[in-house]
Amino acid sequence: MEVEVVDFRVPVESNKTVLVWDIPPTHGEAHIHAQLHAVFSSFGPVYLLKVSPNAPLHPPGFYALIKFFSAAHAAAAQRITDGRPLLDDSPLKVKLSSKQTPHFLSGSSRVLSHAHCLELANHVLGFNGWTSDIITLKKLTNEEEGEEEEGGGAGQRRLKFGCVLQLRFPHHGQTSRGAAVLEDCFTCTGPDVFLQRCCRLQRLVREKALVQAFSSVLLILLGNGKVMVEVKQTPDQFLADDTEGVLQVNEFSWTEGPADEEEADDAEWALTVS
């Protein structure tokens, strides 16, 4: 029986990447993206699908890059869709990437974003295949640190929250825990601003703790379609009652700006159409 292990990290291996060529310029990028996603997501969860116009020296049209979490899903998608009319009546060329995984990426990669963790878990395990429970969520800022600067009006405020969260996989008898600390420094212009930043930071630290918990989870995909769940034992795993001081690990700083989502170009490592 074939077995594949999938973890909650950004897929970088070439055997998980499919390239689609010869896409005619009949439709726009948004339409092509939607059609291809409907086709390829039927084979398994997709981490990334990107549609790009052909290079200037090539005929008009598009090509697409699809990254799967599973090499088996990518192989099945390539085998079944190659030469088929996926868009209208135009047969498309679908190939696995021939690029070699760079040495510095072969051993490990970045953990998934919160959204990708949810998508992968729900797709493979189902919405009832796992649950999450918050064990601890508390404010770590001292009263003096949280006070506004003297003189009234707007002042610099500092917020810091910690969270310990547990994942349960009831059908597999497995649990995993994650911990995170987030800090936010901002200019406070009123109580409504403080409350908004407080609520936002609590949400972000919960998401970080969930990502940390998923980072230890392994999905074992069996050839018969069944799934097993195992949890890696790492040095930072802690016991059920050992929550005292655990919020000092995995500390992040959060400042105003875009969310910490994976960017498509970071994972592509120059996958180009030749």
Short mmCIF file of N, CA, C and O in Angstrom, two decimals, residues 37-168:
data_model
loop_
_atom_site.label_atom_id
_atom_site.label_comp_id
_atom_site.label_asym_id
_atom_site.label_seq_id
_atom_site.Cartn_x
_atom_site.Cartn_y
_atom_site.Cartn_z
N HIS A 37 -9.04 25.96 -11.02
CA HIS A 37 -9.15 25.60 -9.60
C HIS A 37 -10.24 24.55 -9.41
O HIS A 37 -10.09 23.60 -8.62
N ALA A 38 -11.34 24.69 -10.13
CA ALA A 38 -12.42 23.71 -10.03
C ALA A 38 -11.96 22.33 -10.48
O ALA A 38 -12.33 21.31 -9.89
N VAL A 39 -11.12 22.30 -11.51
CA VAL A 39 -10.63 21.02 -12.04
C VAL A 39 -9.60 20.40 -11.10
O VAL A 39 -9.74 19.24 -10.68
N PHE A 40 -8.58 21.15 -10.74
CA PHE A 40 -7.45 20.56 -10.03
C PHE A 40 -7.72 20.35 -8.55
O PHE A 40 -7.15 19.44 -7.95
N SER A 41 -8.57 21.15 -7.93
CA SER A 41 -8.88 20.93 -6.52
C SER A 41 -9.68 19.66 -6.30
O SER A 41 -9.79 19.18 -5.16
N SER A 42 -10.24 19.10 -7.37
CA SER A 42 -10.96 17.84 -7.23
C SER A 42 -10.02 16.67 -6.97
O SER A 42 -10.44 15.60 -6.52
N PHE A 43 -8.72 16.85 -7.23
CA PHE A 43 -7.74 15.80 -7.00
C PHE A 43 -7.17 15.84 -5.59
O PHE A 43 -6.61 14.85 -5.11
N GLY A 44 -7.28 16.97 -4.92
CA GLY A 44 -6.75 17.12 -3.58
C GLY A 44 -6.57 18.59 -3.25
O GLY A 44 -6.68 19.45 -4.13
N PRO A 45 -6.29 18.91 -1.98
CA PRO A 45 -6.14 20.31 -1.59
C PRO A 45 -4.98 20.99 -2.32
O PRO A 45 -3.91 20.42 -2.46
N VAL A 46 -5.24 22.20 -2.79
CA VAL A 46 -4.26 22.98 -3.55
C VAL A 46 -3.72 24.10 -2.68
O VAL A 46 -4.48 24.88 -2.10
N TYR A 47 -2.40 24.19 -2.60
CA TYR A 47 -1.78 25.29 -1.84
C TYR A 47 -1.76 26.58 -2.65
O TYR A 47 -2.03 27.67 -2.13
N LEU A 48 -1.46 26.48 -3.94
CA LEU A 48 -1.30 27.67 -4.76
C LEU A 48 -1.72 27.37 -6.19
O LEU A 48 -1.40 26.32 -6.74
N LEU A 49 -2.46 28.28 -6.79
CA LEU A 49 -2.76 28.24 -8.22
C LEU A 49 -2.56 29.64 -8.77
O LEU A 49 -3.23 30.58 -8.34
N LYS A 50 -1.62 29.77 -9.68
CA LYS A 50 -1.28 31.09 -10.22
C LYS A 50 -1.32 31.05 -11.74
O LYS A 50 -0.70 30.20 -12.37
N VAL A 51 -2.06 31.98 -12.33
CA VAL A 51 -2.17 32.11 -13.79
C VAL A 51 -1.38 33.34 -14.22
O VAL A 51 -1.54 34.42 -13.65
N SER A 52 -0.53 33.18 -15.23
CA SER A 52 0.31 34.28 -15.70
C SER A 52 0.28 34.33 -17.24
O SER A 52 0.13 33.29 -17.90
N PRO A 53 0.43 35.52 -17.82
CA PRO A 53 0.52 35.62 -19.29
C PRO A 53 1.84 35.06 -19.79
O PRO A 53 2.85 35.08 -19.08
N ASN A 54 1.83 34.55 -21.01
CA ASN A 54 3.05 34.03 -21.61
C ASN A 54 4.09 35.14 -21.75
O ASN A 54 3.76 36.33 -21.79
N ALA A 55 5.34 34.75 -21.84
CA ALA A 55 6.43 35.70 -22.04
C ALA A 55 6.24 36.42 -23.37
O ALA A 55 5.60 35.88 -24.29
N PRO A 56 6.79 37.63 -23.52
CA PRO A 56 6.57 38.43 -24.74
C PRO A 56 6.94 37.72 -26.04
O PRO A 56 6.30 37.93 -27.05
N LEU A 57 7.97 36.88 -26.04
CA LEU A 57 8.41 36.22 -27.28
C LEU A 57 7.60 34.97 -27.59
O LEU A 57 7.80 34.36 -28.64
N HIS A 58 6.70 34.58 -26.70
CA HIS A 58 5.85 33.41 -26.93
C HIS A 58 4.52 33.84 -27.54
O HIS A 58 4.15 35.01 -27.48
N PRO A 59 3.76 32.91 -28.11
CA PRO A 59 2.44 33.24 -28.64
C PRO A 59 1.53 33.76 -27.53
O PRO A 59 1.71 33.43 -26.36
N PRO A 60 0.53 34.59 -27.87
CA PRO A 60 -0.40 35.10 -26.86
C PRO A 60 -1.09 33.96 -26.12
O PRO A 60 -1.40 32.92 -26.71
N GLY A 61 -1.34 34.16 -24.88
CA GLY A 61 -1.99 33.14 -24.06
C GLY A 61 -1.49 33.16 -22.64
O GLY A 61 -0.87 34.15 -22.20
N PHE A 62 -1.73 32.07 -21.92
CA PHE A 62 -1.38 32.02 -20.51
C PHE A 62 -0.77 30.66 -20.16
O PHE A 62 -0.87 29.70 -20.93
N TYR A 63 -0.14 30.62 -19.00
CA TYR A 63 0.27 29.35 -18.40
C TYR A 63 -0.10 29.41 -16.92
O TYR A 63 -0.35 30.50 -16.37
N ALA A 64 -0.18 28.26 -16.30
CA ALA A 64 -0.59 28.20 -14.89
C ALA A 64 0.36 27.31 -14.10
O ALA A 64 0.91 26.34 -14.63
N LEU A 65 0.54 27.65 -12.85
CA LEU A 65 1.33 26.88 -11.91
C LEU A 65 0.43 26.45 -10.77
O LEU A 65 -0.26 27.29 -10.18
N ILE A 66 0.39 25.16 -10.49
CA ILE A 66 -0.44 24.62 -9.41
C ILE A 66 0.43 23.85 -8.45
O ILE A 66 1.17 22.95 -8.85
N LYS A 67 0.36 24.21 -7.17
CA LYS A 67 1.12 23.50 -6.13
C LYS A 67 0.14 22.72 -5.24
O LYS A 67 -0.76 23.31 -4.65
N PHE A 68 0.36 21.43 -5.16
CA PHE A 68 -0.42 20.57 -4.28
C PHE A 68 0.36 20.34 -2.98
O PHE A 68 1.57 20.48 -2.92
N PHE A 69 -0.36 19.96 -1.93
CA PHE A 69 0.28 19.54 -0.69
C PHE A 69 0.83 18.12 -0.82
O PHE A 69 1.77 17.75 -0.13
N SER A 70 0.22 17.34 -1.70
CA SER A 70 0.56 15.92 -1.85
C SER A 70 1.15 15.64 -3.22
O SER A 70 0.59 16.06 -4.24
N ALA A 71 2.26 14.90 -3.26
CA ALA A 71 2.86 14.50 -4.53
C ALA A 71 1.95 13.51 -5.28
O ALA A 71 1.87 13.54 -6.51
N ALA A 72 1.26 12.66 -4.54
CA ALA A 72 0.35 11.71 -5.18
C ALA A 72 -0.81 12.42 -5.86
O ALA A 72 -1.22 12.05 -6.97
N HIS A 73 -1.34 13.46 -5.23
CA HIS A 73 -2.41 14.23 -5.84
C HIS A 73 -1.93 14.96 -7.09
O HIS A 73 -2.64 15.02 -8.10
N ALA A 74 -0.71 15.49 -7.04
CA ALA A 74 -0.15 16.18 -8.21
C ALA A 74 0.04 15.20 -9.36
O ALA A 74 -0.26 15.52 -10.52
N ALA A 75 0.56 14.01 -9.06
CA ALA A 75 0.80 13.02 -10.11
C ALA A 75 -0.51 12.57 -10.75
O ALA A 75 -0.60 12.42 -11.98
N ALA A 76 -1.53 12.35 -9.94
CA ALA A 76 -2.82 11.94 -10.48
C ALA A 76 -3.44 13.04 -11.34
O ALA A 76 -4.00 12.77 -12.42
N ALA A 77 -3.31 14.28 -10.89
CA ALA A 77 -3.85 15.41 -11.65
C ALA A 77 -3.15 15.53 -13.00
O ALA A 77 -3.79 15.75 -14.04
N GLN A 78 -1.83 15.39 -13.01
CA GLN A 78 -1.09 15.50 -14.27
C GLN A 78 -1.46 14.37 -15.22
O GLN A 78 -1.70 14.59 -16.42
N ARG A 79 -1.54 13.17 -14.71
CA ARG A 79 -1.81 12.01 -15.56
C ARG A 79 -3.19 12.08 -16.20
O ARG A 79 -3.37 11.75 -17.39
N ILE A 80 -4.18 12.54 -15.46
CA ILE A 80 -5.56 12.52 -15.95
C ILE A 80 -5.89 13.73 -16.82
O ILE A 80 -6.71 13.65 -17.74
N THR A 81 -5.26 14.88 -16.56
CA THR A 81 -5.63 16.11 -17.27
C THR A 81 -4.77 16.41 -18.48
O THR A 81 -5.16 17.22 -19.33
N ASP A 82 -3.60 15.80 -18.61
CA ASP A 82 -2.71 16.12 -19.73
C ASP A 82 -3.37 15.80 -21.07
O ASP A 82 -3.86 14.69 -21.29
N GLY A 83 -3.41 16.79 -21.94
CA GLY A 83 -3.99 16.63 -23.27
C GLY A 83 -5.51 16.72 -23.30
O GLY A 83 -6.11 16.55 -24.37
N ARG A 84 -6.12 17.02 -22.18
CA ARG A 84 -7.59 17.11 -22.12
C ARG A 84 -8.04 18.56 -22.32
O ARG A 84 -7.32 19.51 -21.97
N PRO A 85 -9.26 18.75 -22.85
CA PRO A 85 -9.80 20.11 -23.03
C PRO A 85 -10.36 20.65 -21.72
O PRO A 85 -11.56 20.55 -21.44
N LEU A 86 -9.50 21.21 -20.89
CA LEU A 86 -9.92 21.71 -19.59
C LEU A 86 -10.65 23.04 -19.68
O LEU A 86 -11.44 23.39 -18.81
N LEU A 87 -10.36 23.80 -20.72
CA LEU A 87 -11.01 25.10 -20.95
C LEU A 87 -11.61 25.08 -22.36
O LEU A 87 -10.89 25.00 -23.34
N ASP A 88 -12.92 25.14 -22.43
CA ASP A 88 -13.60 25.06 -23.73
C ASP A 88 -13.20 23.76 -24.43
O ASP A 88 -13.24 22.70 -23.83
N ASP A 89 -12.78 23.87 -25.70
CA ASP A 89 -12.40 22.68 -26.46
C ASP A 89 -10.91 22.60 -26.70
O ASP A 89 -10.45 21.82 -27.54
N SER A 90 -10.14 23.40 -25.99
CA SER A 90 -8.70 23.46 -26.23
C SER A 90 -7.98 22.44 -25.37
O SER A 90 -8.02 22.53 -24.13
N PRO A 91 -7.29 21.45 -25.98
CA PRO A 91 -6.48 20.52 -25.19
C PRO A 91 -5.27 21.23 -24.61
O PRO A 91 -4.62 22.03 -25.29
N LEU A 92 -4.97 20.96 -23.36
CA LEU A 92 -3.88 21.65 -22.68
C LEU A 92 -2.77 20.68 -22.33
O LEU A 92 -3.00 19.49 -22.10
N LYS A 93 -1.56 21.20 -22.28
CA LYS A 93 -0.39 20.40 -21.91
C LYS A 93 -0.17 20.56 -20.40
O LYS A 93 0.00 21.68 -19.90
N VAL A 94 -0.18 19.45 -19.68
CA VAL A 94 -0.02 19.46 -18.22
C VAL A 94 1.16 18.56 -17.86
O VAL A 94 1.16 17.37 -18.18
N LYS A 95 2.15 19.14 -17.20
CA LYS A 95 3.36 18.40 -16.85
C LYS A 95 3.76 18.68 -15.41
O LYS A 95 3.49 19.76 -14.88
N LEU A 96 4.40 17.69 -14.79
CA LEU A 96 5.01 17.92 -13.49
C LEU A 96 6.25 18.77 -13.67
O LEU A 96 6.94 18.66 -14.69
N SER A 97 6.56 19.61 -12.71
CA SER A 97 7.73 20.46 -12.80
C SER A 97 9.00 19.61 -12.85
O SER A 97 9.14 18.61 -12.13
N SER A 98 9.92 20.01 -13.70
CA SER A 98 11.21 19.30 -13.81
C SER A 98 12.31 20.01 -13.04
O SER A 98 13.46 19.56 -13.03
N LYS A 99 11.98 21.13 -12.40
CA LYS A 99 12.98 21.86 -11.63
C LYS A 99 13.37 21.08 -10.39
O LYS A 99 12.55 20.44 -9.75
N GLN A 100 14.62 21.12 -10.04
CA GLN A 100 15.10 20.46 -8.84
C GLN A 100 14.89 21.36 -7.63
O GLN A 100 15.10 22.57 -7.69
N THR A 101 14.48 20.74 -6.53
CA THR A 101 14.31 21.51 -5.30
C THR A 101 15.66 22.00 -4.80
O THR A 101 16.59 21.20 -4.63
N PRO A 102 15.83 23.31 -4.59
CA PRO A 102 17.11 23.82 -4.07
C PRO A 102 17.49 23.15 -2.76
O PRO A 102 16.62 22.79 -1.96
N HIS A 103 18.78 22.99 -2.55
CA HIS A 103 19.27 22.30 -1.35
C HIS A 103 18.79 22.97 -0.07
O HIS A 103 18.41 22.29 0.89
N PHE A 104 18.76 24.31 -0.08
CA PHE A 104 18.41 25.00 1.16
C PHE A 104 16.92 24.88 1.48
O PHE A 104 16.48 25.21 2.58
N LEU A 105 16.11 24.37 0.53
CA LEU A 105 14.69 24.18 0.79
C LEU A 105 14.32 22.71 0.99
O LEU A 105 13.21 22.40 1.38
N SER A 106 15.26 21.81 0.70
CA SER A 106 14.93 20.39 0.68
C SER A 106 14.63 19.83 2.07
O SER A 106 13.87 18.88 2.21
N GLY A 107 15.25 20.41 3.10
CA GLY A 107 15.08 19.86 4.44
C GLY A 107 13.84 20.36 5.16
O GLY A 107 13.20 19.62 5.89
N SER A 108 13.48 21.60 4.94
CA SER A 108 12.35 22.17 5.66
C SER A 108 11.84 23.38 4.90
O SER A 108 12.46 23.86 3.97
N SER A 109 10.69 23.86 5.31
CA SER A 109 10.13 25.06 4.71
C SER A 109 9.28 25.77 5.74
O SER A 109 9.12 25.30 6.87
N ARG A 110 8.71 26.88 5.36
CA ARG A 110 7.92 27.66 6.31
C ARG A 110 6.62 26.97 6.67
O ARG A 110 6.03 26.24 5.87
N VAL A 111 6.15 27.23 7.89
CA VAL A 111 4.85 26.71 8.29
C VAL A 111 3.78 27.44 7.48
O VAL A 111 3.99 28.54 6.97
N LEU A 112 2.62 26.81 7.39
CA LEU A 112 1.51 27.40 6.63
C LEU A 112 0.89 28.57 7.38
O LEU A 112 1.04 28.72 8.59
N SER A 113 0.18 29.38 6.64
CA SER A 113 -0.60 30.44 7.27
C SER A 113 -1.81 29.83 7.98
O SER A 113 -2.15 28.67 7.79
N HIS A 114 -2.47 30.62 8.77
CA HIS A 114 -3.66 30.17 9.49
C HIS A 114 -4.73 29.70 8.50
O HIS A 114 -5.32 28.62 8.67
N ALA A 115 -4.96 30.46 7.44
CA ALA A 115 -5.98 30.11 6.45
C ALA A 115 -5.65 28.79 5.75
O ALA A 115 -6.53 27.95 5.54
N HIS A 116 -4.38 28.59 5.39
CA HIS A 116 -3.99 27.36 4.72
C HIS A 116 -4.07 26.16 5.66
O HIS A 116 -4.39 25.04 5.22
N CYS A 117 -3.76 26.35 6.94
CA CYS A 117 -3.90 25.26 7.90
C CYS A 117 -5.35 24.79 7.97
O CYS A 117 -5.63 23.58 7.95
N LEU A 118 -6.27 25.73 8.06
CA LEU A 118 -7.69 25.38 8.12
C LEU A 118 -8.12 24.67 6.85
O LEU A 118 -8.85 23.68 6.90
N GLU A 119 -7.69 25.19 5.70
CA GLU A 119 -8.08 24.60 4.43
C GLU A 119 -7.59 23.16 4.30
O GLU A 119 -8.34 22.26 3.90
N LEU A 120 -6.32 22.92 4.63
CA LEU A 120 -5.76 21.58 4.52
C LEU A 120 -6.43 20.62 5.49
O LEU A 120 -6.80 19.50 5.13
N ALA A 121 -6.60 21.04 6.74
CA ALA A 121 -7.21 20.17 7.75
C ALA A 121 -8.65 19.82 7.39
O ALA A 121 -9.07 18.66 7.49
N ASN A 122 -9.42 20.82 6.95
CA ASN A 122 -10.82 20.58 6.61
C ASN A 122 -10.95 19.70 5.37
O ASN A 122 -11.86 18.87 5.27
N HIS A 123 -10.06 19.89 4.40
CA HIS A 123 -10.14 19.12 3.16
C HIS A 123 -9.80 17.64 3.41
O HIS A 123 -10.46 16.74 2.89
N VAL A 124 -8.76 17.38 4.20
CA VAL A 124 -8.30 16.02 4.42
C VAL A 124 -9.08 15.31 5.52
O VAL A 124 -9.43 14.13 5.39
N LEU A 125 -9.37 16.01 6.62
CA LEU A 125 -10.00 15.39 7.78
C LEU A 125 -11.49 15.64 7.88
O LEU A 125 -12.19 14.93 8.62
N GLY A 126 -11.99 16.65 7.16
CA GLY A 126 -13.40 17.01 7.29
C GLY A 126 -13.60 18.00 8.42
O GLY A 126 -12.78 18.11 9.34
N PHE A 127 -14.70 18.72 8.39
CA PHE A 127 -14.95 19.75 9.39
C PHE A 127 -15.15 19.15 10.79
O PHE A 127 -14.97 19.84 11.79
N ASN A 128 -15.54 17.89 10.87
CA ASN A 128 -15.73 17.25 12.17
C ASN A 128 -14.54 16.38 12.56
O ASN A 128 -14.61 15.66 13.54
N GLY A 129 -13.46 16.46 11.80
CA GLY A 129 -12.30 15.61 12.06
C GLY A 129 -11.32 16.19 13.05
O GLY A 129 -10.36 15.50 13.44
N TRP A 130 -11.53 17.43 13.47
CA TRP A 130 -10.62 18.04 14.44
C TRP A 130 -11.33 19.17 15.17
O TRP A 130 -12.30 19.73 14.68
N THR A 131 -10.85 19.49 16.35
CA THR A 131 -11.39 20.61 17.13
C THR A 131 -10.22 21.36 17.76
O THR A 131 -9.12 20.83 17.90
N SER A 132 -10.47 22.60 18.16
CA SER A 132 -9.46 23.39 18.85
C SER A 132 -10.06 24.00 20.11
O SER A 132 -11.22 24.40 20.12
N ASP A 133 -9.26 24.02 21.18
CA ASP A 133 -9.69 24.57 22.46
C ASP A 133 -8.62 25.50 23.00
O ASP A 133 -7.43 25.15 23.01
N ILE A 134 -9.03 26.68 23.45
CA ILE A 134 -8.10 27.62 24.05
C ILE A 134 -7.91 27.24 25.52
O ILE A 134 -8.86 27.18 26.29
N ILE A 135 -6.67 26.97 25.89
CA ILE A 135 -6.34 26.63 27.28
C ILE A 135 -6.07 27.91 28.08
O ILE A 135 -6.55 28.07 29.19
N THR A 136 -5.30 28.80 27.50
CA THR A 136 -4.96 30.07 28.15
C THR A 136 -4.92 31.18 27.11
O THR A 136 -4.33 31.01 26.05
N LEU A 137 -5.54 32.29 27.43
CA LEU A 137 -5.43 33.51 26.63
C LEU A 137 -5.42 34.67 27.61
O LEU A 137 -6.43 34.99 28.23
N LYS A 138 -4.24 35.27 27.77
CA LYS A 138 -4.17 36.32 28.79
C LYS A 138 -3.28 37.47 28.35
O LYS A 138 -2.38 37.32 27.53
N LYS A 139 -3.56 38.59 28.94
CA LYS A 139 -2.80 39.82 28.69
C LYS A 139 -1.52 39.77 29.52
O LYS A 139 -1.55 39.51 30.72
N LEU A 140 -0.39 40.06 28.88
CA LEU A 140 0.91 40.00 29.56
C LEU A 140 1.49 41.38 29.82
O LEU A 140 2.57 41.50 30.38
N THR A 141 0.79 42.43 29.41
CA THR A 141 1.29 43.79 29.58
C THR A 141 1.11 44.25 31.01
O THR A 141 0.04 44.06 31.61
N ASN A 142 2.15 44.87 31.57
CA ASN A 142 2.03 45.46 32.90
C ASN A 142 1.15 46.70 32.84
O ASN A 142 1.01 47.34 31.80
N GLU A 143 0.56 47.04 33.95
CA GLU A 143 -0.30 48.23 33.99
C GLU A 143 0.49 49.48 33.61
O GLU A 143 -0.01 50.35 32.91
N GLU A 144 1.75 49.56 34.08
CA GLU A 144 2.54 50.75 33.76
C GLU A 144 2.84 50.82 32.27
O GLU A 144 2.85 51.89 31.67
N GLU A 145 3.08 49.67 31.64
CA GLU A 145 3.39 49.64 30.22
C GLU A 145 2.17 49.99 29.39
O GLU A 145 2.28 50.51 28.29
N GLY A 146 0.98 49.69 29.92
CA GLY A 146 -0.23 49.93 29.15
C GLY A 146 -0.79 51.32 29.30
O GLY A 146 -1.70 51.70 28.58
N GLU A 147 -0.26 52.12 30.22
CA GLU A 147 -0.81 53.45 30.46
C GLU A 147 -0.40 54.43 29.37
O GLU A 147 0.65 54.30 28.76
N GLU A 148 -1.26 55.41 29.13
CA GLU A 148 -0.93 56.46 28.18
C GLU A 148 0.16 57.35 28.74
O GLU A 148 0.35 57.45 29.95
N GLU A 149 0.88 57.99 27.82
CA GLU A 149 1.93 58.90 28.24
C GLU A 149 1.30 60.11 28.93
O GLU A 149 0.16 60.49 28.67
N GLU A 150 2.06 60.74 29.83
CA GLU A 150 1.56 61.89 30.58
C GLU A 150 1.28 63.05 29.64
O GLU A 150 1.90 63.20 28.60
N GLY A 151 0.33 63.88 30.06
CA GLY A 151 -0.01 65.04 29.26
C GLY A 151 -1.35 64.92 28.57
O GLY A 151 -1.84 65.88 27.99
N GLY A 152 -1.99 63.73 28.65
CA GLY A 152 -3.31 63.57 28.06
C GLY A 152 -3.24 63.44 26.56
O GLY A 152 -2.19 63.56 25.94
N GLY A 153 -4.41 63.21 25.94
CA GLY A 153 -4.47 63.08 24.48
C GLY A 153 -3.89 61.76 24.03
O GLY A 153 -3.86 60.77 24.76
N ALA A 154 -3.43 61.78 22.77
CA ALA A 154 -2.87 60.56 22.19
C ALA A 154 -1.57 60.19 22.89
O ALA A 154 -0.79 61.05 23.28
N GLY A 155 -1.35 58.91 23.03
CA GLY A 155 -0.13 58.43 23.66
C GLY A 155 0.24 57.06 23.13
O GLY A 155 -0.58 56.35 22.56
N GLN A 156 1.50 56.69 23.33
CA GLN A 156 1.97 55.38 22.89
C GLN A 156 1.48 54.31 23.85
O GLN A 156 1.60 54.46 25.07
N ARG A 157 0.90 53.25 23.33
CA ARG A 157 0.45 52.14 24.14
C ARG A 157 1.12 50.85 23.69
O ARG A 157 1.49 50.71 22.52
N ARG A 158 1.26 49.94 24.61
CA ARG A 158 1.87 48.65 24.32
C ARG A 158 0.98 47.55 24.85
O ARG A 158 0.57 47.57 26.00
N LEU A 159 0.65 46.60 23.94
CA LEU A 159 -0.16 45.46 24.32
C LEU A 159 0.61 44.18 24.04
O LEU A 159 1.33 44.08 23.05
N LYS A 160 0.43 43.20 24.92
CA LYS A 160 1.09 41.92 24.73
C LYS A 160 0.17 40.82 25.25
O LYS A 160 -0.29 40.87 26.39
N PHE A 161 -0.13 39.85 24.38
CA PHE A 161 -1.00 38.74 24.75
C PHE A 161 -0.30 37.41 24.50
O PHE A 161 0.51 37.29 23.56
N GLY A 162 -0.61 36.44 25.32
CA GLY A 162 -0.13 35.08 25.12
C GLY A 162 -1.29 34.11 25.04
O GLY A 162 -2.35 34.33 25.64
N CYS A 163 -1.08 33.04 24.28
CA CYS A 163 -2.16 32.06 24.11
C CYS A 163 -1.57 30.65 24.07
O CYS A 163 -0.54 30.41 23.43
N VAL A 164 -2.22 29.73 24.75
CA VAL A 164 -1.93 28.31 24.65
C VAL A 164 -3.19 27.62 24.13
O VAL A 164 -4.27 27.84 24.68
N LEU A 165 -3.05 26.84 23.07
CA LEU A 165 -4.20 26.25 22.40
C LEU A 165 -3.94 24.77 22.15
O LEU A 165 -2.81 24.35 21.91
N GLN A 166 -4.99 23.98 22.20
CA GLN A 166 -4.86 22.54 21.98
C GLN A 166 -5.74 22.09 20.82
O GLN A 166 -6.91 22.47 20.73
N LEU A 167 -5.16 21.27 19.95
CA LEU A 167 -5.89 20.61 18.88
C LEU A 167 -6.23 19.19 19.31
O LEU A 167 -5.40 18.51 19.91
N ARG A 168 -7.42 18.75 18.96
CA ARG A 168 -7.83 17.38 19.21
C ARG A 168 -8.27 16.74 17.90
O ARG A 168 -8.97 17.36 17.10
#
